Every structure is written in C-alpha cells, then in structure tokens.
Amino acid sequence: MEAILSHLQKTHGLISEGQNVGLWLAIGTAIGVALGAGLSNPAIGIPIGVAVGGGIGAGLDAKAKREGKVI
C-alpha cells in the first residue's frame, strides 16, 4: 500500500488530505520563532507564523482539492 501511495505522489503529483497544512504550519512556526527572536518577543512571532503558515497551507490544500489532486 505504501508503494502505491508513494508512486501516486511522486509520479502523478497527488497529495494526502491536509499535507500542505501540516507542512506550512511547521514552516510558519519556524519563521515565527525567528521573527519572535528578532523582536525579542516569541509570544508575538510564533502565533503570527502559525497563522500565516496555516493560511498558506489551507489555500494550497483547497487548490489541490479543486484540481482533483487529493488522494
């Protein structure tokens, strides 16, 4: 089963539902930590990073769903 999913993702560009949200939440959190460190206030940077990352990921997931690229 894992081989089939891997083939679909690599060859046909399909993604799992919620894959982009998870990826972009992690990226947004990392950017938020850096932003918070730069501002000397992580309490501001992390939520901003999570919100931006979640928004980007949700948008990309919605686009993939519209295009029929969700497994």
PDB file of C-alpha atoms in Angstrom, residues 11-54:
ATOM      1  CA  THR A  11       4.651  10.308 -10.447  1.00  0.00           C
ATOM      2  CA  HIS A  12       1.233  11.960 -10.564  1.00  0.00           C
ATOM      3  CA  GLY A  13       1.725  14.843  -8.110  1.00  0.00           C
ATOM      4  CA  LEU A  14      -1.071  13.745  -5.774  1.00  0.00           C
ATOM      5  CA  ILE A  15      -1.074  14.712  -2.097  1.00  0.00           C
ATOM      6  CA  SER A  16      -2.706  13.437   1.069  1.00  0.00           C
ATOM      7  CA  GLU A  17      -5.510  15.499   2.552  1.00  0.00           C
ATOM      8  CA  GLY A  18      -4.048  18.093   4.926  1.00  0.00           C
ATOM      9  CA  GLN A  19      -0.472  17.538   3.758  1.00  0.00           C
ATOM     10  CA  ASN A  20       0.134  21.181   2.856  1.00  0.00           C
ATOM     11  CA  VAL A  21      -1.387  22.470   6.092  1.00  0.00           C
ATOM     12  CA  GLY A  22       0.971  20.335   8.165  1.00  0.00           C
ATOM     13  CA  LEU A  23       3.997  21.319   6.118  1.00  0.00           C
ATOM     14  CA  TRP A  24       3.230  25.032   6.116  1.00  0.00           C
ATOM     15  CA  LEU A  25       2.333  25.087   9.825  1.00  0.00           C
ATOM     16  CA  ALA A  26       5.830  23.762  10.535  1.00  0.00           C
ATOM     17  CA  ILE A  27       7.436  26.283   8.177  1.00  0.00           C
ATOM     18  CA  GLY A  28       5.358  29.118   9.640  1.00  0.00           C
ATOM     19  CA  THR A  29       6.269  28.113  13.183  1.00  0.00           C
ATOM     20  CA  ALA A  30       9.976  28.131  12.313  1.00  0.00           C
ATOM     21  CA  ILE A  31       9.677  31.550  10.705  1.00  0.00           C
ATOM     22  CA  GLY A  32       7.637  32.756  13.678  1.00  0.00           C
ATOM     23  CA  VAL A  33      10.320  31.628  16.123  1.00  0.00           C
ATOM     24  CA  ALA A  34      12.934  33.541  14.131  1.00  0.00           C
ATOM     25  CA  LEU A  35      10.658  36.570  13.932  1.00  0.00           C
ATOM     26  CA  GLY A  36       9.973  36.388  17.661  1.00  0.00           C
ATOM     27  CA  ALA A  37      13.674  36.109  18.436  1.00  0.00           C
ATOM     28  CA  GLY A  38      14.374  39.105  16.232  1.00  0.00           C
ATOM     29  CA  LEU A  39      11.713  41.114  18.031  1.00  0.00           C
ATOM     30  CA  SER A  40      12.822  39.765  21.445  1.00  0.00           C
ATOM     31  CA  ASN A  41       9.256  38.561  21.977  1.00  0.00           C
ATOM     32  CA  PRO A  42       8.473  34.978  20.881  1.00  0.00           C
ATOM     33  CA  ALA A  43       4.886  35.389  22.083  1.00  0.00           C
ATOM     34  CA  ILE A  44       4.257  37.628  19.079  1.00  0.00           C
ATOM     35  CA  GLY A  45       6.242  35.813  16.393  1.00  0.00           C
ATOM     36  CA  ILE A  46       5.012  32.252  16.879  1.00  0.00           C
ATOM     37  CA  PRO A  47       1.254  32.930  16.536  1.00  0.00           C
ATOM     38  CA  ILE A  48       1.882  35.119  13.500  1.00  0.00           C
ATOM     39  CA  GLY A  49       3.967  32.369  11.890  1.00  0.00           C
ATOM     40  CA  VAL A  50       1.366  29.695  12.668  1.00  0.00           C
ATOM     41  CA  ALA A  51      -1.458  31.833  11.279  1.00  0.00           C
ATOM     42  CA  VAL A  52       0.392  32.677   8.072  1.00  0.00           C
ATOM     43  CA  GLY A  53       1.627  29.102   7.582  1.00  0.00           C
ATOM     44  CA  GLY A  54      -1.814  27.635   8.247  1.00  0.00           C
TER      45      GLY A  54
END
